[in-house]
Coordinates of C-alpha atoms in Angstrom, one line a residue:
M1 CA 0.0 0.0 0.0
R2 CA 1.4 3.4 -1.0
R3 CA 2.1 5.7 2.0
T4 CA 3.0 9.3 1.6
H5 CA 6.4 9.9 3.2
V6 CA 6.8 12.9 5.5
L7 CA 10.0 14.2 7.2
A8 CA 9.4 15.9 10.5
V9 CA 12.2 18.1 12.0
P10 CA 11.5 19.7 15.5
Y11 CA 13.5 22.4 17.1
P12 CA 15.8 20.5 19.5
L13 CA 14.1 21.5 22.8
Q14 CA 11.6 19.4 24.8
G15 CA 8.7 21.8 24.4
H16 CA 9.1 21.6 20.6
V17 CA 9.7 17.8 20.2
I18 CA 6.6 16.7 22.0
P19 CA 3.9 18.6 20.0
L20 CA 5.6 17.7 16.6
M21 CA 5.6 14.1 17.7
E22 CA 1.9 14.4 18.5
L23 CA 1.3 15.9 15.1
S24 CA 3.2 13.0 13.5
K25 CA 1.1 10.5 15.4
R26 CA -2.1 12.2 14.2
L27 CA -0.9 12.0 10.6
V28 CA 0.0 8.3 10.9
Q29 CA -3.3 7.6 12.6
Q30 CA -5.2 9.0 9.6
G31 CA -3.6 6.3 7.4
F32 CA -1.6 6.2 4.2
I33 CA 1.2 8.3 5.8
R34 CA 4.6 7.4 7.2
V35 CA 6.8 9.8 9.1
T36 CA 10.6 9.9 9.5
F37 CA 11.1 12.0 12.7
V38 CA 14.5 13.7 12.9
N39 CA 16.0 14.5 16.3
T40 CA 19.5 15.7 17.0
E41 CA 21.8 12.9 18.1
H42 CA 21.8 14.3 21.7
N43 CA 18.0 14.3 21.9
H44 CA 17.5 11.1 20.0
K45 CA 19.3 9.2 22.7
R46 CA 17.2 10.9 25.4
V47 CA 14.0 10.0 23.6
L48 CA 15.0 6.4 23.1
N49 CA 16.0 6.1 26.8
A50 CA 12.6 7.5 27.9
L51 CA 10.5 5.2 25.6
T52 CA 8.5 2.5 27.3
E53 CA 6.7 -0.7 26.1
K54 CA 3.5 1.4 25.8
D55 CA 5.0 3.7 23.2
D56 CA 3.8 2.4 19.9
L57 CA 5.3 4.6 17.2
G58 CA 3.7 2.7 14.3
E59 CA 4.7 4.2 11.0
I60 CA 7.0 6.7 12.7
T61 CA 10.8 6.1 12.3
L62 CA 13.2 7.8 14.6
V63 CA 16.5 9.0 13.1
S64 CA 19.1 11.5 14.2
I65 CA 21.6 14.1 12.8
P66 CA 24.3 16.1 14.6
D67 CA 23.4 19.5 16.2
G68 CA 26.9 21.0 15.8
L69 CA 27.7 21.1 19.6
Q70 CA 30.2 19.0 21.5
P71 CA 28.7 16.5 23.9
S72 CA 29.7 18.6 27.0
E73 CA 28.3 21.9 25.7
D74 CA 25.2 23.4 27.3
R75 CA 22.1 22.9 25.1
N76 CA 20.0 25.1 27.3
D77 CA 22.0 28.0 26.0
L78 CA 19.4 28.9 23.4
A79 CA 21.6 31.3 21.4
K80 CA 24.5 28.8 21.1
L81 CA 22.1 26.1 20.1
A82 CA 20.5 28.3 17.4
K83 CA 23.9 29.2 16.0
A84 CA 25.1 25.6 15.9
T85 CA 22.0 24.2 14.3
F86 CA 21.9 27.1 11.7
Q87 CA 25.4 26.1 10.6
V88 CA 25.2 22.3 10.7
V89 CA 21.6 21.0 10.3
P90 CA 20.7 22.0 6.7
G91 CA 23.7 20.1 5.2
E92 CA 23.1 17.1 7.5
L93 CA 19.4 17.1 6.6
E94 CA 20.1 17.2 2.8
E95 CA 22.4 14.2 3.2
L96 CA 19.8 12.3 5.2
I97 CA 17.1 13.0 2.5
N98 CA 19.4 11.9 -0.2
R99 CA 20.2 8.6 1.6
I100 CA 16.5 7.9 2.3
N101 CA 15.5 8.6 -1.3
A102 CA 18.4 6.7 -2.8
N103 CA 17.1 3.5 -1.0
S104 CA 13.4 4.1 -1.7
S105 CA 11.1 3.5 -4.6
E106 CA 9.5 6.5 -6.3
D107 CA 6.3 6.1 -4.2
E108 CA 8.3 5.9 -1.0
K109 CA 10.5 9.0 -1.4
I110 CA 10.0 12.0 0.9
K111 CA 7.2 14.1 -0.4
C112 CA 6.8 16.7 2.4
L113 CA 9.0 18.4 5.0
I114 CA 7.4 19.7 8.2
A115 CA 9.9 21.6 10.2
D116 CA 9.6 23.7 13.3
W117 CA 9.5 27.4 12.5
G118 CA 12.7 27.8 14.5
M119 CA 14.5 25.5 12.0
G120 CA 13.2 27.5 9.1
W121 CA 16.6 27.7 7.4
V122 CA 16.1 24.0 6.4
F123 CA 13.5 25.0 4.0
E124 CA 16.2 26.0 1.6
V125 CA 16.9 22.2 1.4
S126 CA 13.2 21.5 0.6
E127 CA 13.2 24.2 -2.1
K128 CA 16.4 22.8 -3.6
M129 CA 15.1 19.2 -3.6
K130 CA 11.6 20.2 -4.8
I131 CA 9.9 18.8 -1.7
R132 CA 6.7 20.4 -0.4
R133 CA 7.1 22.2 2.9
A134 CA 5.1 23.4 5.9
A135 CA 6.2 25.2 9.1
F136 CA 5.2 24.1 12.5
W137 CA 4.7 26.7 15.2
T138 CA 4.7 25.6 18.8
P139 CA 3.9 28.8 20.9
P140 CA 0.7 30.7 20.6
A141 CA -0.1 32.1 17.1
A142 CA -0.1 35.6 18.6
I143 CA 3.7 35.4 19.2
L144 CA 4.2 35.3 15.4
T145 CA 2.4 38.6 14.8
P146 CA 5.3 40.9 15.9
I147 CA 7.7 38.7 13.8
I148 CA 5.5 39.1 10.7
S149 CA 5.3 42.8 11.6
I150 CA 9.1 43.5 12.1
Q151 CA 9.4 46.1 9.4
K152 CA 6.2 47.9 10.6
L153 CA 7.6 47.9 14.1
I154 CA 10.8 49.5 12.9
D155 CA 9.0 52.1 10.8
D156 CA 6.7 53.0 13.7
Q157 CA 9.9 53.4 15.9
V158 CA 8.8 50.6 18.3
I159 CA 12.0 48.7 17.8
D160 CA 15.5 49.7 16.5
N161 CA 17.0 48.0 13.4
D162 CA 18.6 45.4 15.6
G163 CA 15.3 44.5 17.3
T164 CA 16.0 46.5 20.5
P165 CA 12.7 48.0 21.9
L166 CA 13.1 51.8 21.9
N167 CA 10.7 52.1 24.8
N168 CA 9.3 49.7 27.4
E169 CA 5.7 49.9 26.2
I170 CA 2.5 47.9 25.9
I171 CA 1.3 47.6 22.3
Q172 CA -1.6 46.0 20.4
L173 CA -0.7 45.1 16.8
A174 CA -4.3 44.7 15.6
P175 CA -7.9 44.6 17.0
G176 CA -8.6 41.3 18.6
L177 CA -4.9 40.6 19.4
P178 CA -3.8 40.6 23.1
T179 CA -1.6 43.4 24.2
M180 CA 2.1 42.7 24.6
N181 CA 5.1 44.3 26.3
T182 CA 7.8 45.1 23.7
T183 CA 10.5 43.8 26.1
N184 CA 8.9 40.4 25.8
F185 CA 9.2 40.0 22.1
L186 CA 10.6 36.5 21.3
W187 CA 14.1 37.8 20.4
C188 CA 14.4 39.8 23.6
C189 CA 14.3 36.9 26.0
L190 CA 18.1 36.2 26.1
H191 CA 19.1 39.2 28.2
D192 CA 22.4 39.6 26.3
L193 CA 22.7 42.2 23.5
N194 CA 25.0 40.2 21.2
R195 CA 22.8 37.0 21.5
Q196 CA 19.7 39.1 21.0
K197 CA 21.1 40.5 17.8
F198 CA 22.0 37.0 16.5
V199 CA 18.5 35.7 17.2
F200 CA 16.9 38.7 15.8
N201 CA 18.8 38.3 12.5
R202 CA 17.9 34.6 12.4
V203 CA 14.2 35.5 12.9
I204 CA 14.3 37.8 10.0
E205 CA 16.0 35.2 7.8
I206 CA 13.5 32.5 8.8
D207 CA 10.6 34.8 8.2
K208 CA 11.9 35.5 4.7
A209 CA 12.4 31.8 4.0
L210 CA 8.7 31.2 4.9
K211 CA 7.2 33.9 2.7
E212 CA 6.3 31.3 0.1
T213 CA 5.2 28.7 2.6
D214 CA 1.6 27.6 2.2
F215 CA 1.0 26.5 5.7
I216 CA 2.3 27.6 9.2
L217 CA 0.6 24.9 11.3
C218 CA -0.1 26.1 14.8
N219 CA -0.7 24.1 18.0
S220 CA -3.7 26.2 18.9
A221 CA -7.4 26.6 18.1
Y222 CA -9.2 29.4 16.2
D223 CA -11.6 30.1 19.1
L224 CA -8.7 30.5 21.5
E225 CA -6.9 33.0 19.3
P226 CA -9.3 34.5 16.7
G227 CA -7.4 37.8 16.4
A228 CA -4.1 36.0 15.6
F229 CA -5.6 33.7 13.0
S230 CA -7.3 36.6 11.3
F231 CA -4.0 38.5 11.2
D232 CA -2.4 36.3 8.6
P233 CA -4.1 33.6 6.5
R234 CA -1.0 31.4 6.5
L235 CA -1.5 30.7 10.2
V236 CA -3.5 27.5 10.4
P237 CA -4.9 26.1 13.7
I238 CA -4.6 22.4 14.1
G239 CA -4.7 22.0 17.9
P240 CA -4.6 21.6 20.8
L241 CA -2.4 18.6 20.0
L242 CA -3.1 16.4 23.0
A243 CA -2.6 12.7 23.1
S244 CA -5.8 12.4 25.1
N245 CA -7.8 13.8 22.2
R246 CA -6.9 10.8 20.1
L247 CA -7.1 8.4 23.0
G248 CA -3.4 7.5 22.8
E249 CA -0.1 7.8 24.5
S250 CA 2.0 11.0 24.2
G251 CA 5.6 10.7 23.0
G252 CA 8.9 12.5 22.6
S253 CA 9.8 13.0 26.3
F254 CA 13.5 13.5 27.2
W255 CA 13.0 12.2 30.7
E256 CA 11.7 8.9 32.0
E257 CA 8.2 9.6 33.4
D258 CA 7.4 8.5 37.0
S259 CA 4.0 6.9 36.5
S260 CA 3.8 6.0 40.2
C261 CA 2.5 9.5 40.9
L262 CA -0.7 8.4 39.2
K263 CA -1.3 5.8 41.9
W264 CA -0.6 8.5 44.5
L265 CA -3.2 10.7 42.8
D266 CA -5.7 7.8 43.0
Q267 CA -5.5 8.1 46.8
Q268 CA -6.4 11.8 46.9
P269 CA -9.9 13.3 47.1
P270 CA -11.4 14.7 43.9
K271 CA -10.3 18.3 43.0
S272 CA -7.9 18.4 46.0
V273 CA -4.3 18.4 44.5
I274 CA -2.1 21.3 43.5
Y275 CA 0.0 20.2 40.5
V276 CA 3.3 22.1 40.2
A277 CA 5.5 21.9 37.2
F278 CA 7.8 24.4 35.5
G279 CA 8.8 22.6 32.2
S280 CA 12.3 21.6 31.1
L281 CA 14.2 24.9 31.3
T282 CA 13.2 26.9 34.4
V283 CA 15.9 27.2 37.0
F284 CA 15.3 28.7 40.4
D285 CA 17.8 30.4 42.7
R286 CA 17.9 29.2 46.3
A287 CA 15.8 32.0 47.8
Q288 CA 12.9 31.6 45.3
F289 CA 13.0 27.8 45.4
Q290 CA 12.6 27.9 49.2
E291 CA 9.7 30.4 49.1
L292 CA 7.9 28.1 46.7
A293 CA 8.5 25.1 48.9
L294 CA 7.3 26.9 52.0
G295 CA 4.3 28.4 50.2
L296 CA 3.2 24.9 49.2
E297 CA 3.6 23.8 52.8
L298 CA 1.5 26.7 54.0
T299 CA -1.5 25.8 51.8
R300 CA -1.9 22.6 53.8
R301 CA -3.3 21.0 50.7
P302 CA -1.9 17.9 48.9
F303 CA 0.5 18.8 46.1
L304 CA 2.4 17.0 43.3
W305 CA 5.6 18.8 42.5
V306 CA 7.9 18.1 39.5
V307 CA 11.4 18.8 40.8
R308 CA 13.8 18.2 38.0
P309 CA 17.4 17.3 39.1
D310 CA 18.6 20.6 37.5
I311 CA 15.7 22.8 38.7
T312 CA 18.2 24.6 41.0
K313 CA 22.0 25.1 40.7
E314 CA 22.5 24.1 44.3
E315 CA 22.3 20.7 46.0
N316 CA 20.0 20.3 48.9
A317 CA 18.1 23.6 48.2
F318 CA 15.0 22.5 50.1
P319 CA 14.3 24.4 53.4
E320 CA 15.6 22.5 56.4
G321 CA 13.1 19.8 57.6
F322 CA 10.8 20.5 54.6
K323 CA 10.7 17.0 53.2
E324 CA 10.0 15.5 56.6
R325 CA 7.2 18.0 57.4
V326 CA 5.3 17.4 54.1
K327 CA 5.9 13.7 53.7
N328 CA 2.2 13.0 54.3
L329 CA 1.0 16.0 52.3
G330 CA 3.0 16.2 49.0
R331 CA 4.7 14.1 46.4
M332 CA 7.8 15.2 44.6
V333 CA 9.1 13.5 41.4
D334 CA 11.6 14.1 38.7
W335 CA 9.2 14.1 35.8
T336 CA 5.5 13.1 35.2
P337 CA 3.3 11.9 32.4
Q338 CA 1.8 15.4 32.5
Q339 CA -1.2 15.0 30.3
K340 CA -2.4 12.0 32.4
V341 CA -1.8 14.0 35.6
L342 CA -3.8 16.9 34.4
A343 CA -6.6 14.6 33.3
H344 CA -6.8 13.0 36.7
P345 CA -9.9 13.8 38.8
S346 CA -7.9 14.7 41.9
I347 CA -6.2 17.7 40.3
A348 CA -7.7 21.0 41.4
C349 CA -5.2 23.5 39.8
F350 CA -2.0 23.8 37.9
L351 CA 0.9 26.0 39.1
T352 CA 2.8 26.5 35.8
H353 CA 5.5 28.4 34.0
C354 CA 3.0 29.0 31.3
G355 CA 4.8 27.2 28.5
W356 CA 2.4 26.8 25.6
N357 CA 2.3 23.0 25.8
S358 CA 1.5 23.1 29.5
T359 CA -1.1 25.9 28.9
M360 CA -2.9 23.8 26.2
E361 CA -2.7 20.7 28.4
G362 CA -4.2 22.6 31.3
V363 CA -6.9 24.3 29.2
G364 CA -7.7 21.0 27.4
N365 CA -8.4 19.4 30.8
G366 CA -10.4 22.3 32.3
V367 CA -7.8 22.9 35.1
P368 CA -7.5 26.4 36.5
L369 CA -4.0 27.8 36.2
L370 CA -1.7 29.7 38.5
C371 CA 0.8 31.6 36.3
W372 CA 4.6 31.9 36.9
P373 CA 6.1 32.9 33.6
N374 CA 9.8 33.3 33.1
F375 CA 10.7 34.2 29.5
A376 CA 9.7 34.3 25.8
D377 CA 6.1 33.4 25.0
Q378 CA 5.2 32.6 28.6
F379 CA 4.3 36.2 29.3
M380 CA 1.9 36.2 26.4
N381 CA 0.4 32.9 27.6
E382 CA -0.1 34.5 31.0
T383 CA -2.0 37.3 29.3
Y384 CA -4.3 34.8 27.5
I385 CA -4.9 32.8 30.7
C386 CA -5.6 35.6 33.1
D387 CA -6.8 38.6 31.0
V388 CA -8.4 37.0 27.9
W389 CA -9.8 33.6 28.8
K390 CA -9.9 34.4 32.5
V391 CA -9.1 30.8 33.6
G392 CA -6.2 31.6 35.9
L393 CA -4.5 34.0 38.3
K394 CA -1.2 35.9 38.3
F395 CA 1.3 36.0 41.1
D396 CA 2.6 39.4 42.4
K397 CA 6.3 39.8 43.3
D398 CA 7.6 41.7 46.3
K399 CA 10.1 44.6 46.1
Q400 CA 13.0 42.1 45.8
G401 CA 11.3 40.4 42.9
I402 CA 10.4 37.3 44.9
I403 CA 7.0 35.5 44.9
T404 CA 6.6 35.0 48.6
R405 CA 5.2 32.0 50.4
D406 CA 2.2 34.0 51.6
E407 CA 1.5 35.1 48.0
I408 CA 1.5 31.5 46.9
R409 CA -0.7 30.4 49.7
N410 CA -3.2 33.2 49.1
K411 CA -3.5 32.7 45.3
V412 CA -3.9 28.9 45.8
E413 CA -6.7 29.6 48.2
E414 CA -8.3 32.0 45.8
V415 CA -8.3 29.4 43.0
F416 CA -9.8 26.8 45.2
T417 CA -12.7 29.1 46.2
D418 CA -13.4 30.9 42.9
E419 CA -16.4 29.0 41.4
K420 CA -16.6 31.3 38.4
L421 CA -12.9 30.6 37.5
K422 CA -13.7 26.9 37.7
E423 CA -16.8 27.3 35.5
R424 CA -14.9 29.3 32.8
S425 CA -12.1 26.6 32.8
S426 CA -14.7 23.9 32.2
E427 CA -16.2 25.9 29.3
L428 CA -12.8 26.5 27.7
K429 CA -12.1 22.8 27.9
E430 CA -15.2 22.1 25.8
T431 CA -14.1 24.8 23.3
A432 CA -10.7 23.1 22.9
I433 CA -12.2 19.6 22.6
E434 CA -14.7 20.7 20.0
S435 CA -12.0 22.3 17.8
V436 CA -10.2 18.9 17.3
G437 CA -13.3 16.8 17.2
E438 CA -14.9 15.6 14.0
G439 CA -16.1 18.7 12.1
G440 CA -14.2 21.1 14.4
Y441 CA -12.1 23.9 12.9
S442 CA -8.8 22.4 13.8
H443 CA -9.9 19.0 12.6
K444 CA -10.9 20.4 9.2
S445 CA -7.7 22.4 8.9
L446 CA -5.6 19.2 9.5
R447 CA -7.5 17.3 6.9
N448 CA -7.1 20.1 4.4
F449 CA -3.3 20.1 5.0
M450 CA -3.1 16.4 4.5
E451 CA -5.0 16.6 1.2
W452 CA -2.6 19.3 0.1
F453 CA 0.7 17.4 0.7
K454 CA -0.8 14.1 -0.6
G455 CA -2.0 15.7 -3.7

């Protein structure tokens, strides 16, 4: 049976690999499609190590290419990672495609390249090799609007020619779009002028490479971001991309998931547990980490807290005696099967860094959110959650920039007692589910995309 062959290339970060893997699984599930999924060698090993017997990849083949960094180099240094992949990945990808096609019949050769927008420079390869191409965008669609509008922002003297905001101001690019702080533009999150300039130049180059792209597939829903999807017709909503929506397992994790936490959740009363997780990149200093721990203790409510081994730069950062005091109250693990956790009936709220995947997973399960953003799109996501959708609350910092234990306790209590917040969260869950269901906007968009690349 002839299967259309798709090559999927994520940006080499955890929050980008998981949603593109979910999209790949959706494509395979529809039938007559096979996917070759290309991770960097570093991430390929991590994904393989985290796979379990339940992970059925079906018609998805995992392969790897170098990322240009030495094994000992820091892959959380986003500017260094971007520079290395920019220099190395296109050539490696071209060689990979040539090898695959040389060993394939005409019907089995790669027909379409789906690459993360952040890897947009690889589209020169698809153009050279006459392969159809589509970009995949993992943050909210609204984050793309200032990128699309860079020249206008320069002309209106909002940013300088190197992307530096001329003023710290709140802007709205078009009616229906959320407001955004210019200091939170995607290229401004690195807090280093040289790195900011590098990323800004890459953003411009990628945007130019995508001018002729027919599809920029977004892990979002039209009803969640109508202003953004009306801003540019190339932006196509196909989400939220959640494994639970197709009744399957998620995939692409870099860490082994501790599923024992699900049994612990089974022992907790319905809507009683605070789930706390900050994604794969957030790092706390000792003072803030301890305030968070003491704040959770003060709530006197059960909590499940994801404490990655690298979540602080210090060993034994917990407050003295904390673990002993909360041993009957909370559970701490290295990593969780997050979508299953958020779908569990015992979860009452989600204290989150507001990464878009986590945001979609929280929204898709009707869980109220407590927002703790750190950089990049997370501030826009907080705006959506708290000001637009009104399904979550913001934390306020003290004069030293710390979110205190009392602030944490108070906001947790507010979430637990705000019935309107819970009601809006349930309503937004239905909106998200309908979008990917049969006949929903995202479902139709994905079908249209499939017909395009198979045609």
